[in-house]
Amino acid sequence: MRRRLVRALARPLVLAAATTVIPMAASAPAAADSIVVGGFPVDVGESPWTVALSSRDRFGGTRAGQFCGGVAVGRTTVLTAAHCMDEEILGASPDRVPDLRVIAGRTDLLSDRGQEIAVRDTWVNPDYDRVTNSGDFAVLTLAEPLPSDSVIAMAGAGDSAYRVGTRATVYGWGDTTGAGTYAGSLHAARVRVQPDTLCESAYPGGPGGAYRAETMLCAGEIAGGRDACQGDSGGPLVAQGRLIGLVSWGAGCGWTGSPGVYTRVSDIVRTLG
Ligand code: 4AZ
């Protein structure tokens, strides 16, 4: 039962569509005007490293099969969330999803701009912990290279971009309202790096996960309103031009007192060596 609830809070849109209301902790939705939630539309040219993960066989063609986000950190290397590669999401292990692709250079999912590139190999962090959500990252190797300007640098441990209060931007094609309204085009929201203590008290351990400062990053707005949401998982959180987080989990979207939880990129750097 516990595992079921973890997935219910941290799942991308495929399962979101099957459930109408998710019971959540005592927390109220903030005035979320719109997007990622609380964000604004952007052209992918402003963040060319932001990619969509797609399988039309699994998720249908209405949104080009988009089900998660990802971020290019090398010309053939894309990071995403480990939970995006779960069999529960994909219906099979990722190497058995023949049309698993990365869509790059496409703001509007239904346009034909940019490229769709096949995933040649998938590596899921073996230390990913489904109970806490710690270590929520996977590495995809692409069959063909992306343009060299479509790659973002990862912020290592000690990088000033991790400082509390730093302004950061999260990108994705996910839910813009928290009620299952998926974006057809890329959106971004501005948030700030929050103290680990905020997420430690918001997420001491519950159905959604447990905050771990070594492997996770806390970001959002104190008042709520601006946040990542379902369908954004695996996508980038960028500060000072460097990648600091991957969208991972949280209670609801944009709720007061429930910041977004991101995979801490310095832990990915450390793991990948
Ligand atoms: C999800 O289910 C999800 N508000 C991603 C991010 C957040 C919540 C849920 C953070 O993919």
Short mmCIF file of C-alpha atoms and ligand atoms in Angstrom, two decimals:
data_model
loop_
_atom_site.label_atom_id
_atom_site.label_comp_id
_atom_site.label_asym_id
_atom_site.label_seq_id
_atom_site.Cartn_x
_atom_site.Cartn_y
_atom_site.Cartn_z
CA MET A 1 0.00 0.00 0.00
CA ARG A 2 2.80 2.35 0.86
CA ARG A 3 4.39 1.88 -2.55
CA ARG A 4 1.09 2.54 -4.27
CA LEU A 5 0.81 5.89 -2.49
CA VAL A 6 4.37 6.81 -3.38
CA ARG A 7 3.52 6.34 -7.02
CA ALA A 8 0.22 8.14 -6.65
CA LEU A 9 2.03 11.30 -5.56
CA ALA A 10 5.11 11.03 -7.69
CA ARG A 11 3.72 9.65 -10.90
CA PRO A 12 3.79 11.36 -14.29
CA LEU A 13 0.70 11.90 -16.34
CA VAL A 14 -0.12 8.42 -17.58
CA LEU A 15 -1.53 7.41 -14.23
CA ALA A 16 -2.73 10.90 -13.40
CA ALA A 17 -5.33 10.56 -16.10
CA ALA A 18 -6.74 7.46 -14.44
CA THR A 19 -7.42 9.11 -11.08
CA THR A 20 -9.65 12.10 -10.49
CA VAL A 21 -8.75 13.26 -7.00
CA ILE A 22 -5.64 12.43 -5.00
CA PRO A 23 -6.01 12.79 -1.25
CA MET A 24 -3.18 14.96 0.02
CA ALA A 25 -1.78 16.16 3.29
CA ALA A 26 -3.34 19.12 5.08
CA SER A 27 -2.22 21.90 2.80
CA ALA A 28 -4.13 24.39 0.71
CA PRO A 29 -3.63 25.18 -2.97
CA ALA A 30 -2.14 28.66 -3.40
CA ALA A 31 -3.52 31.04 -5.99
CA ALA A 32 -1.91 29.26 -8.93
CA ASP A 33 -2.59 31.51 -11.90
CA SER A 34 -1.30 29.03 -14.45
CA ILE A 35 1.46 26.89 -15.71
CA VAL A 36 4.23 24.46 -14.91
CA VAL A 37 2.15 25.78 -12.28
CA GLY A 38 2.40 29.55 -11.86
CA GLY A 39 4.73 29.94 -14.83
CA PHE A 40 4.82 31.31 -18.34
CA PRO A 41 5.30 30.00 -21.90
CA VAL A 42 8.86 29.86 -23.23
CA ASP A 43 10.49 28.96 -26.53
CA VAL A 44 12.71 25.91 -26.31
CA GLY A 45 15.43 28.04 -27.96
CA GLU A 46 15.83 29.74 -24.56
CA SER A 47 16.52 26.38 -22.90
CA PRO A 48 17.59 24.05 -25.74
CA TRP A 49 18.77 21.41 -23.24
CA THR A 50 15.17 20.83 -22.10
CA VAL A 51 13.79 17.74 -23.85
CA ALA A 52 10.54 15.77 -23.74
CA LEU A 53 10.47 11.99 -23.28
CA SER A 54 7.99 10.29 -25.55
CA SER A 55 6.40 6.96 -26.34
CA ARG A 56 3.36 7.21 -28.59
CA ASP A 57 2.75 3.46 -28.28
CA ARG A 58 2.35 3.83 -24.52
CA PHE A 59 0.90 7.32 -24.09
CA GLY A 60 -0.88 8.02 -27.40
CA GLY A 61 -0.22 10.69 -29.98
CA THR A 62 -2.32 13.61 -28.74
CA ARG A 63 0.72 15.21 -27.06
CA ALA A 64 3.35 13.46 -29.19
CA GLY A 65 3.57 10.73 -26.55
CA GLN A 66 5.15 13.10 -23.98
CA PHE A 67 5.17 11.64 -20.44
CA CYS A 68 8.22 13.15 -18.68
CA GLY A 69 10.91 15.77 -19.09
CA GLY A 70 14.64 15.36 -19.47
CA VAL A 71 17.78 17.44 -19.82
CA ALA A 72 20.76 17.09 -22.15
CA VAL A 73 24.09 17.17 -20.28
CA GLY A 74 26.07 15.75 -23.19
CA ARG A 75 25.39 15.52 -26.94
CA THR A 76 24.22 11.90 -26.52
CA THR A 77 23.51 12.01 -22.77
CA VAL A 78 20.12 12.93 -21.31
CA LEU A 79 19.23 12.88 -17.61
CA THR A 80 15.72 12.14 -16.42
CA ALA A 81 14.04 10.90 -13.24
CA ALA A 82 14.43 7.22 -12.33
CA HIS A 83 10.71 7.09 -11.57
CA CYS A 84 9.99 8.02 -15.22
CA MET A 85 11.58 4.69 -16.19
CA ASP A 86 9.45 2.64 -13.77
CA GLU A 87 7.72 -0.36 -15.26
CA GLU A 88 4.52 0.96 -13.70
CA ILE A 89 4.82 4.04 -15.93
CA LEU A 90 6.25 2.48 -19.09
CA GLY A 91 4.41 -0.83 -18.92
CA ALA A 92 7.72 -2.64 -19.43
CA SER A 93 11.39 -2.13 -18.66
CA PRO A 94 12.75 0.81 -20.72
CA ASP A 95 14.76 -1.44 -23.05
CA ARG A 96 11.44 -3.04 -24.05
CA VAL A 97 9.83 0.22 -25.14
CA PRO A 98 10.97 0.34 -28.79
CA ASP A 99 9.58 3.80 -29.52
CA LEU A 100 11.09 5.49 -26.44
CA ARG A 101 12.39 8.80 -27.82
CA VAL A 102 13.73 12.15 -26.80
CA ILE A 103 12.12 15.15 -28.47
CA ALA A 104 14.53 18.11 -28.70
CA GLY A 105 14.14 21.59 -30.17
CA ARG A 106 10.33 21.50 -30.15
CA THR A 107 8.42 24.10 -28.09
CA ASP A 108 4.96 22.96 -29.19
CA LEU A 109 4.66 19.18 -28.91
CA LEU A 110 2.35 19.01 -31.92
CA SER A 111 4.63 20.93 -34.28
CA ASP A 112 7.21 19.11 -36.38
CA ARG A 113 10.13 21.33 -35.38
CA GLY A 114 13.28 19.94 -33.86
CA GLN A 115 14.28 16.30 -33.72
CA GLU A 116 13.01 13.03 -32.34
CA ILE A 117 15.94 10.85 -31.35
CA ALA A 118 15.77 7.19 -30.35
CA VAL A 119 17.10 6.14 -26.94
CA ARG A 120 19.88 3.61 -27.47
CA ASP A 121 20.47 2.73 -23.83
CA THR A 122 18.92 3.41 -20.43
CA TRP A 123 20.74 3.30 -17.08
CA VAL A 124 18.62 3.65 -13.96
CA ASN A 125 20.44 4.63 -10.75
CA PRO A 126 20.68 1.36 -8.80
CA ASP A 127 20.55 3.36 -5.55
CA TYR A 128 17.14 4.86 -6.40
CA ASP A 129 14.99 4.33 -3.30
CA ARG A 130 11.26 4.10 -4.01
CA VAL A 131 10.32 4.70 -0.38
CA THR A 132 12.18 7.98 0.18
CA ASN A 133 12.50 8.84 -3.57
CA SER A 134 16.23 9.35 -2.96
CA GLY A 135 18.53 9.05 -6.00
CA ASP A 136 15.74 9.72 -8.50
CA PHE A 137 17.74 9.85 -11.73
CA ALA A 138 18.43 7.82 -14.86
CA VAL A 139 20.81 8.34 -17.77
CA LEU A 140 19.64 7.90 -21.37
CA THR A 141 22.12 7.45 -24.21
CA LEU A 142 20.85 8.77 -27.54
CA ALA A 143 21.24 7.03 -30.88
CA GLU A 144 22.31 10.32 -32.51
CA PRO A 145 23.98 13.45 -31.11
CA LEU A 146 22.18 16.69 -30.29
CA PRO A 147 23.66 20.01 -31.44
CA SER A 148 26.54 21.09 -29.18
CA ASP A 149 24.67 24.21 -28.01
CA SER A 150 21.86 22.01 -26.66
CA VAL A 151 23.89 20.88 -23.67
CA ILE A 152 23.92 22.40 -20.15
CA ALA A 153 26.67 22.12 -17.53
CA MET A 154 25.92 20.34 -14.26
CA ALA A 155 26.60 22.19 -10.99
CA GLY A 156 28.96 20.19 -8.80
CA ALA A 157 29.11 20.16 -5.00
CA GLY A 158 29.92 23.56 -3.53
CA ASP A 159 28.65 25.47 -6.57
CA SER A 160 27.20 28.85 -5.52
CA ALA A 161 24.04 28.06 -7.51
CA TYR A 162 22.91 25.80 -4.63
CA ARG A 163 22.86 28.66 -2.11
CA VAL A 164 19.56 29.23 -0.33
CA GLY A 165 17.62 32.08 -1.95
CA THR A 166 19.19 31.62 -5.40
CA ARG A 167 16.70 32.26 -8.19
CA ALA A 168 16.12 29.21 -10.37
CA THR A 169 13.88 28.28 -13.30
CA VAL A 170 12.09 24.97 -13.87
CA TYR A 171 10.95 23.89 -17.35
CA GLY A 172 8.40 21.37 -18.57
CA TRP A 173 5.36 20.28 -20.55
CA GLY A 174 3.52 19.08 -17.45
CA ASP A 175 0.29 19.93 -15.66
CA THR A 176 -0.32 23.69 -15.51
CA THR A 177 -3.09 23.68 -12.89
CA GLY A 178 -2.54 20.70 -10.62
CA ALA A 179 -5.82 19.31 -11.94
CA GLY A 180 -4.58 17.42 -14.99
CA THR A 181 -4.35 20.23 -17.55
CA TYR A 182 -1.29 19.23 -19.55
CA ALA A 183 0.58 21.85 -21.53
CA GLY A 184 0.93 21.44 -25.27
CA SER A 185 3.91 23.76 -25.27
CA LEU A 186 6.88 24.36 -23.02
CA HIS A 187 6.45 26.40 -19.87
CA ALA A 188 8.80 27.68 -17.20
CA ALA A 189 8.37 28.88 -13.62
CA ARG A 190 10.70 30.92 -11.44
CA VAL A 191 11.35 29.55 -7.97
CA ARG A 192 14.06 29.90 -5.33
CA VAL A 193 16.36 27.42 -3.67
CA GLN A 194 14.88 26.83 -0.20
CA PRO A 195 16.60 25.67 2.99
CA ASP A 196 16.82 21.91 3.46
CA THR A 197 15.12 22.41 6.83
CA LEU A 198 11.96 23.60 5.06
CA CYS A 199 11.64 20.35 3.09
CA GLU A 200 12.78 18.28 6.07
CA SER A 201 9.83 19.56 8.08
CA ALA A 202 7.40 19.46 5.12
CA TYR A 203 8.43 15.90 4.18
CA PRO A 204 9.64 14.03 7.31
CA GLY A 205 8.56 10.74 5.72
CA GLY A 206 5.14 9.99 4.35
CA PRO A 207 3.35 8.51 1.37
CA GLY A 208 5.17 10.77 -1.12
CA GLY A 209 8.69 10.19 0.17
CA ALA A 210 11.11 11.53 2.75
CA TYR A 211 13.39 14.53 2.22
CA ARG A 212 17.12 13.68 2.18
CA ALA A 213 19.39 16.74 1.91
CA GLU A 214 22.35 14.79 0.46
CA THR A 215 20.41 13.60 -2.60
CA MET A 216 17.54 16.08 -2.90
CA LEU A 217 17.13 19.83 -3.36
CA CYS A 218 14.26 21.91 -1.98
CA ALA A 219 12.91 24.69 -4.22
CA GLY A 220 9.77 26.76 -4.60
CA GLU A 221 8.19 29.85 -3.14
CA ILE A 222 7.28 30.24 0.52
CA ALA A 223 3.77 31.30 -0.46
CA GLY A 224 3.46 28.53 -3.04
CA GLY A 225 1.97 29.25 -6.45
CA ARG A 226 5.01 28.51 -8.62
CA ASP A 227 6.12 24.90 -8.94
CA ALA A 228 6.72 21.87 -11.11
CA CYS A 229 3.87 19.37 -11.47
CA GLN A 230 2.96 15.99 -12.90
CA GLY A 231 4.45 15.46 -16.34
CA ASP A 232 7.41 17.75 -15.55
CA SER A 233 9.33 14.95 -13.79
CA GLY A 234 12.90 14.51 -14.98
CA GLY A 235 13.04 18.05 -16.38
CA PRO A 236 15.62 20.70 -15.45
CA LEU A 237 15.92 23.19 -12.60
CA VAL A 238 18.48 25.76 -13.73
CA ALA A 239 20.27 28.47 -11.71
CA GLN A 240 23.10 30.77 -12.78
CA GLY A 241 23.14 28.96 -16.15
CA ARG A 242 23.88 25.59 -14.60
CA LEU A 243 21.77 22.51 -13.89
CA ILE A 244 21.08 22.10 -10.17
CA GLY A 245 18.03 19.82 -10.06
CA LEU A 246 15.72 17.38 -11.83
CA VAL A 247 11.99 17.55 -11.12
CA SER A 248 11.30 14.65 -8.76
CA TRP A 249 8.35 14.88 -6.36
CA GLY A 250 6.35 16.88 -3.83
CA ALA A 251 2.89 17.07 -2.30
CA GLY A 252 0.57 18.65 -4.83
CA CYS A 253 1.74 21.49 -7.04
CA GLY A 254 2.29 25.05 -5.87
CA TRP A 255 0.77 24.42 -2.47
CA THR A 256 1.70 26.71 0.40
CA GLY A 257 4.13 24.90 2.68
CA SER A 258 4.82 22.08 0.16
CA PRO A 259 7.88 23.06 -1.91
CA GLY A 260 9.01 21.07 -4.92
CA VAL A 261 11.60 18.36 -4.33
CA TYR A 262 14.31 17.94 -6.95
CA THR A 263 17.07 15.40 -7.46
CA ARG A 264 20.28 17.17 -6.37
CA VAL A 265 22.52 17.32 -9.44
CA SER A 266 25.76 17.39 -7.40
CA ASP A 267 24.80 13.90 -6.17
CA ILE A 268 24.42 12.78 -9.81
CA VAL A 269 27.86 14.23 -10.61
CA ARG A 270 29.31 12.39 -7.60
CA THR A 271 27.63 9.09 -8.60
CA LEU A 272 28.63 9.27 -12.26
CA GLY A 273 32.15 10.30 -11.27
C1 4AZ B 1 5.00 14.26 -10.37
O1 4AZ B 1 4.08 13.55 -10.00
C2 4AZ B 1 5.31 15.49 -9.59
N1 4AZ B 1 5.19 19.83 -7.17
C3 4AZ B 1 6.39 16.25 -9.94
C4 4AZ B 1 6.68 17.39 -9.22
C5 4AZ B 1 5.91 17.74 -8.14
C6 4AZ B 1 4.82 16.98 -7.79
C7 4AZ B 1 4.53 15.84 -8.52
C8 4AZ B 1 6.27 18.97 -7.36
O2 4AZ B 1 5.65 13.96 -11.35
#
